[in-house]
mmCIF file of C-alpha atoms in Angstrom:
data_model
loop_
_atom_site.group_PDB
_atom_site.id
_atom_site.type_symbol
_atom_site.label_atom_id
_atom_site.label_comp_id
_atom_site.label_asym_id
_atom_site.label_seq_id
_atom_site.Cartn_x
_atom_site.Cartn_y
_atom_site.Cartn_z
ATOM 1 C CA MET K 17 -45.528 71.680 77.059
ATOM 2 C CA ASN K 18 -41.913 71.734 76.366
ATOM 3 C CA ASP K 19 -40.528 74.127 73.313
ATOM 4 C CA THR K 20 -39.752 70.523 71.541
ATOM 5 C CA ASP K 21 -43.056 69.591 71.864
ATOM 6 C CA ILE K 22 -44.354 72.642 69.975
ATOM 7 C CA ALA K 23 -47.079 71.085 67.232
ATOM 8 C CA PRO K 24 -46.710 71.913 63.457
ATOM 9 C CA GLY K 25 -46.770 75.443 62.461
ATOM 10 C CA ASP K 26 -45.206 78.609 62.439
ATOM 11 C CA THR K 27 -41.635 77.468 62.807
ATOM 12 C CA THR K 28 -40.419 81.010 63.878
ATOM 13 C CA ALA K 29 -42.920 82.557 66.530
ATOM 14 C CA GLY K 30 -41.685 82.369 69.796
ATOM 15 C CA HIS K 31 -38.294 81.747 69.177
ATOM 16 C CA CYS K 32 -35.675 82.058 72.338
ATOM 17 C CA ALA K 33 -32.237 81.329 71.444
ATOM 18 C CA ASP K 34 -31.586 81.515 75.300
ATOM 19 C CA ALA K 35 -33.504 77.891 75.358
ATOM 20 C CA GLN K 36 -32.052 74.920 74.666
ATOM 21 C CA VAL K 37 -33.048 71.182 74.564
ATOM 22 C CA PRO K 38 -31.691 68.953 76.820
ATOM 23 C CA ARG K 39 -27.899 68.614 76.591
ATOM 24 C CA ALA K 40 -28.213 64.336 77.083
ATOM 25 C CA LEU K 41 -30.184 64.590 73.870
ATOM 26 C CA VAL K 42 -27.109 66.313 72.118
ATOM 27 C CA HIS K 43 -24.696 63.554 73.806
ATOM 28 C CA LYS K 44 -22.863 67.416 75.695
ATOM 29 C CA ALA K 45 -21.893 67.747 78.920
ATOM 30 C CA ALA K 46 -21.717 71.059 79.326
ATOM 31 C CA ASP K 47 -24.605 73.250 78.701
ATOM 32 C CA ARG K 48 -22.759 75.951 77.246
ATOM 33 C CA GLU K 49 -21.911 73.684 73.929
ATOM 34 C CA VAL K 50 -25.529 72.634 73.024
ATOM 35 C CA LEU K 51 -26.126 74.877 69.865
ATOM 36 C CA LEU K 52 -29.923 73.666 69.546
ATOM 37 C CA SER K 53 -33.160 75.918 71.190
ATOM 38 C CA ALA K 54 -35.907 73.706 69.726
ATOM 39 C CA VAL K 55 -37.151 71.006 67.920
ATOM 40 C CA ARG K 56 -40.930 71.582 66.002
ATOM 41 C CA PRO K 57 -42.401 68.575 64.071
ATOM 42 C CA LEU K 58 -43.337 69.874 59.985
ATOM 43 C CA GLY K 59 -44.888 67.266 59.759
ATOM 44 C CA GLY K 60 -43.635 63.291 58.578
ATOM 45 C CA ASP K 61 -40.414 62.791 58.714
ATOM 46 C CA ARG K 62 -39.333 66.973 58.843
ATOM 47 C CA PHE K 63 -38.614 69.035 61.604
ATOM 48 C CA ALA K 64 -37.679 72.908 62.061
ATOM 49 C CA VAL K 65 -34.950 72.689 64.105
ATOM 50 C CA LEU K 66 -33.946 76.012 65.841
ATOM 51 C CA VAL K 67 -30.857 77.226 67.083
ATOM 52 C CA ARG K 68 -29.275 79.334 69.876
ATOM 53 C CA TRP K 69 -25.580 79.986 68.355
ATOM 54 C CA PRO K 70 -23.511 81.852 70.754
ATOM 55 C CA HIS K 71 -22.120 84.959 70.496
ATOM 56 C CA ASP K 72 -18.631 84.199 71.079
ATOM 57 C CA HIS K 73 -17.349 80.551 71.109
ATOM 58 C CA LEU K 74 -13.834 78.956 71.210
ATOM 59 C CA LEU K 75 -14.343 77.448 67.539
ATOM 60 C CA HIS K 76 -17.977 78.756 66.563
ATOM 61 C CA HIS K 77 -17.167 82.614 66.671
ATOM 62 C CA ARG K 78 -18.040 84.870 64.409
ATOM 63 C CA ALA K 79 -15.510 87.784 62.926
ATOM 64 C CA ALA K 80 -15.181 91.133 63.194
ATOM 65 C CA ASP K 81 -17.100 91.527 59.784
ATOM 66 C CA GLY K 82 -20.075 89.949 61.122
ATOM 67 C CA THR K 83 -19.418 86.316 59.330
ATOM 68 C CA ARG K 84 -20.148 83.302 61.170
ATOM 69 C CA ASP K 85 -17.802 80.141 60.964
ATOM 70 C CA SER K 86 -19.359 77.863 58.103
ATOM 71 C CA LEU K 87 -17.959 74.645 60.534
ATOM 72 C CA VAL K 88 -20.923 75.589 63.357
ATOM 73 C CA VAL K 89 -23.197 73.850 60.323
ATOM 74 C CA VAL K 90 -21.661 70.481 60.831
ATOM 75 C CA GLU K 91 -21.839 70.994 64.605
ATOM 76 C CA THR K 92 -25.522 71.944 64.341
ATOM 77 C CA MET K 93 -26.400 69.167 61.955
ATOM 78 C CA ARG K 94 -24.691 66.546 64.285
ATOM 79 C CA GLN K 95 -26.590 67.903 67.325
ATOM 80 C CA ALA K 96 -29.717 67.374 65.039
ATOM 81 C CA GLY K 97 -29.373 64.189 63.811
ATOM 82 C CA ILE K 98 -29.059 62.828 67.486
ATOM 83 C CA CYS K 99 -31.567 64.768 68.707
ATOM 84 C CA LEU K 100 -34.190 63.447 66.246
ATOM 85 C CA SER K 101 -32.993 60.371 66.427
ATOM 86 C CA HIS K 102 -33.580 59.799 70.190
ATOM 87 C CA ARG K 103 -36.916 61.358 69.982
ATOM 88 C CA PHE K 104 -38.520 60.534 66.701
ATOM 89 C CA HIS K 105 -36.840 57.413 65.825
ATOM 90 C CA GLY K 106 -36.512 55.315 68.943
ATOM 91 C CA VAL K 107 -32.886 55.184 69.183
ATOM 92 C CA PRO K 108 -32.363 54.386 72.829
ATOM 93 C CA ALA K 109 -30.054 56.844 74.968
ATOM 94 C CA ASP K 110 -27.274 53.929 75.552
ATOM 95 C CA HIS K 111 -26.667 53.819 71.498
ATOM 96 C CA MET K 112 -23.328 55.894 70.183
ATOM 97 C CA PHE K 113 -23.553 56.884 67.104
ATOM 98 C CA VAL K 114 -20.815 56.520 64.507
ATOM 99 C CA LEU K 115 -20.701 58.882 61.588
ATOM 100 C CA HIS K 116 -20.444 57.605 58.282
ATOM 101 C CA GLY K 117 -19.828 61.102 56.390
ATOM 102 C CA PHE K 118 -21.449 64.750 56.083
ATOM 103 C CA ASP K 119 -21.891 67.691 53.390
ATOM 104 C CA PHE K 120 -22.661 70.899 53.409
ATOM 105 C CA HIS K 121 -22.721 73.966 50.383
ATOM 106 C CA LEU K 122 -23.295 77.547 51.736
ATOM 107 C CA ASP K 123 -24.736 79.912 49.023
ATOM 108 C CA ALA K 124 -23.147 82.855 50.812
ATOM 109 C CA PRO K 125 -21.292 83.998 54.236
ATOM 110 C CA LEU K 126 -23.202 83.148 56.962
ATOM 111 C CA ARG K 127 -24.626 86.229 58.801
ATOM 112 C CA ASP K 128 -27.453 85.839 62.205
ATOM 113 C CA SER K 129 -28.213 88.028 64.449
ATOM 114 C CA GLY K 130 -25.332 87.139 67.028
ATOM 115 C CA ASP K 131 -27.351 84.713 68.807
ATOM 116 C CA GLY K 132 -29.019 82.233 66.047
ATOM 117 C CA ALA K 133 -32.365 83.343 66.651
ATOM 118 C CA ASP K 134 -33.335 83.913 63.440
ATOM 119 C CA VAL K 135 -31.604 80.776 62.020
ATOM 120 C CA SER K 136 -33.190 77.192 61.691
ATOM 121 C CA PHE K 137 -32.465 73.794 60.006
ATOM 122 C CA HIS K 138 -35.452 72.256 58.450
ATOM 123 C CA VAL K 139 -34.301 68.686 58.556
ATOM 124 C CA THR K 140 -35.667 65.154 57.136
ATOM 125 C CA VAL K 141 -34.315 62.119 59.150
ATOM 126 C CA ARG K 142 -34.915 58.633 57.636
ATOM 127 C CA ARG K 143 -33.806 55.407 58.598
ATOM 128 C CA VAL K 144 -32.028 53.526 56.058
ATOM 129 C CA PRO K 145 -34.357 49.943 55.442
ATOM 130 C CA GLY K 146 -32.734 46.809 57.023
ATOM 131 C CA SER K 147 -32.470 44.721 60.321
ATOM 132 C CA PRO K 148 -35.055 46.174 62.872
ATOM 133 C CA ARG K 149 -32.427 46.014 65.078
ATOM 134 C CA ARG K 150 -30.020 48.072 63.044
ATOM 135 C CA PHE K 151 -30.269 52.159 63.346
ATOM 136 C CA ARG K 152 -28.677 53.596 60.100
ATOM 137 C CA LEU K 153 -30.068 56.829 59.132
ATOM 138 C CA THR K 154 -29.689 59.803 56.877
ATOM 139 C CA SER K 155 -30.452 63.604 57.062
ATOM 140 C CA GLU K 156 -30.998 66.228 54.368
ATOM 141 C CA ALA K 157 -31.473 69.824 55.592
ATOM 142 C CA ASP K 158 -32.459 73.232 53.940
ATOM 143 C CA LEU K 159 -30.286 76.118 56.073
ATOM 144 C CA LEU K 160 -32.552 79.178 56.450
ATOM 145 C CA ILE K 161 -31.316 82.797 57.942
ATOM 146 C CA ASP K 162 -34.181 84.946 58.482
ATOM 147 C CA GLY K 163 -36.584 83.128 56.797
ATOM 148 C CA ARG K 164 -34.229 82.893 53.780
ATOM 149 C CA THR K 165 -32.307 79.395 52.092
ATOM 150 C CA VAL K 166 -28.695 80.676 52.605
ATOM 151 C CA GLY K 167 -27.663 76.448 52.155
ATOM 152 C CA ARG K 168 -27.963 72.427 52.170
ATOM 153 C CA ALA K 169 -26.262 70.562 54.078
ATOM 154 C CA SER K 170 -26.736 66.552 54.712
ATOM 155 C CA MET K 171 -25.132 63.570 56.959
ATOM 156 C CA ARG K 172 -25.437 59.615 57.727
ATOM 157 C CA TRP K 173 -24.707 57.803 60.817
ATOM 158 C CA ASP K 174 -25.181 54.599 62.576
ATOM 159 C CA ALA K 175 -26.139 54.447 66.073
ATOM 160 C CA LEU K 176 -24.786 51.005 67.754
ATOM 161 C CA PRO K 177 -26.154 49.486 70.843
ATOM 162 C CA PRO K 178 -22.957 49.234 73.765
ATOM 163 C CA ALA K 179 -21.928 45.558 73.249
ATOM 164 C CA GLN K 180 -21.859 46.233 69.343
ATOM 165 C CA TYR K 181 -20.084 49.577 69.239
ATOM 166 C CA ALA K 182 -17.699 48.307 72.195
ATOM 167 C CA LEU K 183 -16.771 44.936 69.180
ATOM 168 C CA VAL K 184 -16.405 47.734 66.326
ATOM 169 C CA ARG K 185 -13.774 49.502 68.723
ATOM 170 C CA SER K 186 -11.657 46.740 69.496
ATOM 171 C CA ARG K 187 -11.557 45.348 66.344
ATOM 172 C CA SER K 188 -10.208 48.985 64.919
ATOM 173 C CA ALA K 189 -7.935 49.119 67.715
ATOM 174 C CA ALA K 190 -6.697 45.483 66.579
ATOM 175 C CA ALA K 191 -6.119 47.354 63.086
ATOM 176 C CA ALA K 192 -4.469 50.010 64.566
ATOM 177 C CA ALA K 193 -2.024 48.325 66.462
ATOM 178 C CA PRO K 194 1.495 47.588 66.235
ATOM 179 C CA PHE K 195 1.396 51.619 65.015
ATOM 180 C CA ASP K 196 3.817 52.256 61.767
ATOM 181 C CA VAL K 197 5.216 55.480 63.073
ATOM 182 C CA THR K 198 6.296 56.761 59.296
ATOM 183 C CA ASP K 199 8.774 59.651 58.758
ATOM 184 C CA LEU K 200 7.402 61.637 62.269
ATOM 185 C CA THR K 201 11.592 61.928 63.409
ATOM 186 C CA VAL K 202 11.225 66.032 62.323
ATOM 187 C CA GLU K 203 10.516 67.799 65.512
ATOM 188 C CA ALA K 204 6.554 69.240 64.854
ATOM 189 C CA ARG K 205 6.220 73.420 66.153
ATOM 190 C CA THR K 206 2.609 74.414 66.686
ATOM 191 C CA LEU K 207 1.348 77.190 64.429
ATOM 192 C CA SER K 208 0.555 79.863 65.684
ATOM 193 C CA PRO K 209 -3.311 80.923 65.638
ATOM 194 C CA ALA K 210 -3.661 83.615 63.163
ATOM 195 C CA ALA K 211 -2.183 81.423 60.690
ATOM 196 C CA VAL K 212 -5.257 78.644 60.866
ATOM 197 C CA GLY K 213 -7.862 81.390 61.346
ATOM 198 C CA ARG K 214 -8.219 81.478 65.376
ATOM 199 C CA ASP K 215 -7.418 83.839 68.163
ATOM 200 C CA ARG K 216 -6.767 81.559 71.080
ATOM 201 C CA ASP K 217 -3.387 79.323 71.665
ATOM 202 C CA ASP K 218 -5.895 76.435 72.841
ATOM 203 C CA ALA K 219 -7.727 76.678 69.556
ATOM 204 C CA VAL K 220 -4.868 75.685 67.153
ATOM 205 C CA LEU K 221 -4.975 71.633 66.448
ATOM 206 C CA LEU K 222 -2.115 71.798 63.739
ATOM 207 C CA ALA K 223 2.010 71.735 64.039
ATOM 208 C CA SER K 224 4.203 72.143 61.052
ATOM 209 C CA LEU K 225 5.995 68.480 59.856
ATOM 210 C CA GLY K 226 8.035 70.977 58.078
ATOM 211 C CA ASP K 227 6.671 71.853 54.775
ATOM 212 C CA ALA K 228 3.408 71.722 53.056
ATOM 213 C CA SER K 229 4.002 68.652 51.435
ATOM 214 C CA ALA K 230 4.661 66.519 54.614
ATOM 215 C CA GLY K 231 1.545 67.753 55.898
ATOM 216 C CA TRP K 232 1.080 68.165 59.569
ATOM 217 C CA GLN K 233 0.813 66.784 62.857
ATOM 218 C CA LEU K 234 -2.843 66.952 64.845
ATOM 219 C CA ARG K 235 -2.466 68.165 68.229
ATOM 220 C CA PRO K 236 -5.639 67.485 69.894
ATOM 221 C CA ASP K 237 -5.938 68.395 73.387
ATOM 222 C CA THR K 238 -7.853 65.891 75.366
ATOM 223 C CA GLY K 239 -9.091 68.468 78.004
ATOM 224 C CA HIS K 240 -10.256 70.601 75.548
ATOM 225 C CA PRO K 241 -13.317 72.410 76.664
ATOM 226 C CA ALA K 242 -15.266 72.146 73.296
ATOM 227 C CA LEU K 243 -13.359 69.525 70.952
ATOM 228 C CA PHE K 244 -13.306 67.314 74.381
ATOM 229 C CA ASP K 245 -16.904 68.377 75.829
ATOM 230 C CA HIS K 246 -17.097 64.389 77.164
ATOM 231 C CA ALA K 247 -14.851 61.931 77.299
ATOM 232 C CA SER K 248 -14.097 60.066 74.385
ATOM 233 C CA ASP K 249 -12.131 56.352 73.655
ATOM 234 C CA HIS K 250 -11.077 58.195 70.056
ATOM 235 C CA ILE K 251 -10.325 60.731 68.443
ATOM 236 C CA PRO K 252 -13.576 62.467 67.366
ATOM 237 C CA GLY K 253 -14.770 63.445 64.224
ATOM 238 C CA MET K 254 -15.532 67.261 64.841
ATOM 239 C CA VAL K 255 -11.936 67.457 66.116
ATOM 240 C CA ILE K 256 -10.803 66.033 62.357
ATOM 241 C CA VAL K 257 -13.105 68.364 60.575
ATOM 242 C CA GLU K 258 -11.307 70.937 62.418
ATOM 243 C CA GLY K 259 -7.821 69.956 61.454
ATOM 244 C CA PHE K 260 -9.546 69.284 58.161
ATOM 245 C CA ARG K 261 -10.297 73.437 58.373
ATOM 246 C CA GLN K 262 -7.355 74.501 59.662
ATOM 247 C CA ALA K 263 -4.764 72.800 57.184
ATOM 248 C CA ALA K 264 -6.920 74.179 54.428
ATOM 249 C CA LEU K 265 -6.696 77.827 55.514
ATOM 250 C CA VAL K 266 -3.029 77.014 55.786
ATOM 251 C CA ARG K 267 -2.750 75.732 52.514
ATOM 252 C CA ALA K 268 -4.550 78.589 50.848
ATOM 253 C CA ALA K 269 -2.658 81.418 52.401
ATOM 254 C CA GLN K 270 0.432 79.768 50.838
ATOM 255 C CA ASP K 271 -1.362 79.264 47.556
ATOM 256 C CA THR K 272 -2.704 82.542 46.934
ATOM 257 C CA PRO K 273 -2.663 85.413 50.259
ATOM 258 C CA GLY K 274 -5.196 86.728 51.124
ATOM 259 C CA ALA K 275 -9.156 86.046 53.379
ATOM 260 C CA TRP K 276 -10.452 82.253 52.082
ATOM 261 C CA ALA K 277 -13.293 80.670 54.088
ATOM 262 C CA ILE K 278 -14.880 77.162 53.397
ATOM 263 C CA ASP K 279 -18.018 77.414 52.130
ATOM 264 C CA SER K 280 -18.442 73.762 50.842
ATOM 265 C CA LEU K 281 -17.033 70.604 52.528
ATOM 266 C CA GLN K 282 -18.013 66.930 51.831
ATOM 267 C CA ALA K 283 -16.404 64.640 54.340
ATOM 268 C CA SER K 284 -16.069 60.541 54.340
ATOM 269 C CA PHE K 285 -15.207 58.755 58.204
ATOM 270 C CA LEU K 286 -12.980 55.357 57.067
ATOM 271 C CA SER K 287 -12.025 54.316 60.205
ATOM 272 C CA PHE K 288 -11.417 55.526 64.292
ATOM 273 C CA GLY K 289 -8.253 57.509 65.487
ATOM 274 C CA GLU K 290 -6.823 56.095 68.119
ATOM 275 C CA LEU K 291 -5.896 58.665 70.694
ATOM 276 C CA GLY K 292 -2.083 58.825 71.504
ATOM 277 C CA GLN K 293 -0.974 57.562 68.271
ATOM 278 C CA PRO K 294 0.196 60.660 66.013
ATOM 279 C CA VAL K 295 -1.971 61.517 62.990
ATOM 280 C CA THR K 296 -0.820 63.369 60.055
ATOM 281 C CA ILE K 297 -2.946 65.802 58.190
ATOM 282 C CA THR K 298 -2.761 66.483 54.437
ATOM 283 C CA ALA K 299 -3.777 69.282 51.693
ATOM 284 C CA GLU K 300 -3.855 68.811 48.196
ATOM 285 C CA PRO K 301 -4.797 72.002 45.605
ATOM 286 C CA GLU K 302 -8.221 70.115 43.726
ATOM 287 C CA GLY K 303 -8.905 72.610 41.138
ATOM 288 C CA ALA K 304 -9.050 76.634 41.845
ATOM 289 C CA GLY K 305 -10.132 76.982 45.616
ATOM 290 C CA ALA K 306 -10.295 73.676 46.242
ATOM 291 C CA TYR K 307 -8.341 71.400 48.605
ATOM 292 C CA LEU K 308 -8.456 67.380 49.199
ATOM 293 C CA LEU K 309 -7.755 66.731 52.574
ATOM 294 C CA ALA K 310 -6.785 63.825 53.714
ATOM 295 C CA ALA K 311 -6.300 62.452 58.129
ATOM 296 C CA ARG K 312 -3.624 59.268 58.482
ATOM 297 C CA GLN K 313 -2.785 57.630 61.350
ATOM 298 C CA GLY K 314 0.355 55.287 60.022
ATOM 299 C CA THR K 315 -0.338 53.685 57.163
ATOM 300 C CA ARG K 316 -4.698 54.247 57.653
ATOM 301 C CA THR K 317 -6.868 56.835 56.597
ATOM 302 C CA LEU K 318 -9.031 57.874 58.894
ATOM 303 C CA ALA K 319 -11.167 60.272 57.029
ATOM 304 C CA THR K 320 -11.278 62.411 53.797
ATOM 305 C CA ALA K 321 -12.798 65.643 52.761
ATOM 306 C CA LEU K 322 -12.907 68.201 49.722
ATOM 307 C CA ALA K 323 -13.060 72.084 51.088
ATOM 308 C CA ALA K 324 -13.912 74.921 48.538
ATOM 309 C CA ARG K 325 -15.171 78.004 48.124
ATOM 310 C CA ALA K 326 -18.658 78.696 47.196
ATOM 311 C CA ALA K 327 -17.737 79.870 43.661
ATOM 312 C CA ALA K 328 -15.235 76.096 43.442
ATOM 313 C CA SER K 329 -17.626 73.992 44.912
ATOM 314 C CA PRO K 330 -18.350 70.843 42.717
ATOM 315 C CA LEU K 331 -21.661 69.164 43.881
ATOM 316 C CA GLY K 332 -22.534 65.811 44.495
ATOM 317 C CA GLY K 333 -22.558 62.972 46.711
ATOM 318 C CA LEU K 334 -20.198 62.566 49.289
ATOM 319 C CA LEU K 335 -16.907 60.914 48.619
ATOM 320 C CA ALA K 336 -17.104 57.439 49.207
ATOM 321 C CA GLY K 337 -16.595 55.576 52.977
ATOM 322 C CA VAL K 338 -17.940 53.182 54.949
ATOM 323 C CA GLY K 339 -18.094 55.300 58.268
ATOM 324 C CA ALA K 340 -16.109 55.204 61.447
ATOM 325 C CA ALA K 341 -16.071 58.647 63.914
ATOM 326 C CA ALA K 342 -18.349 58.693 66.714
ATOM 327 C CA CYS K 343 -20.025 61.697 67.226
#
């Protein structure tokens, strides 16, 4: 019996963070990028998803004070949604996943044991009623560390067969061309790792366009081992999310010097981002300790998000959007 087939019961007994679900079940090419250790049914549509968060990772690393980058929650939810869709909701292996939106809110900074062995997500996945040939799903999760709930998260997405995905992508690409280059004549200068809360040059995704009001140019490296773990015909949603995180940190440092971290994020995806075309990310203050973020490609808005510290986080639903960022 595989660990992913354990019957309902104790959700932590025997949890080995060195184990992992098959990488194909989370649409990853490299084992090192798989964040799920096991999936255990809790009854009905609810599952305990056990994780294998790495000690050190290009993006999901732990800080010197032991706190974990909160965006690991987003990637864990993304992988959990894909895995549970395939294993328990009959989504065929060849389907493409298109992310509509997600949100998470942490009650406190993430502090795990270092390998994720004490972390679990109790996830409920439901299929939205509609056409039997259409897979539209939602998930809601409680995040537990050492048995204590420390946050909540939710996500919604579609799973499309290859032909339908190709049609959606062709329409999106046609809408994006010809590309209107709007005021990108200023030579963009890549920011320093320290400015965006990273410790490596290849983790920096933003370049300055002159001042904060102009925003930053997103510069994704398609050869990046984490952000482009496998080939993609568009800018992945997680690349935009990381760009949002970096933009929020840069803007927060300009407004209020000192440490700042995202404890809450609400995001919606509106359109696919085309590779090879400039994307601008902006961050505007939205009350105390919160920033409204947007990713734009020419005249099209690709995604929006609201990032905040826990004390400033407005609870509520996702920002409205029709969705278009493939997982």
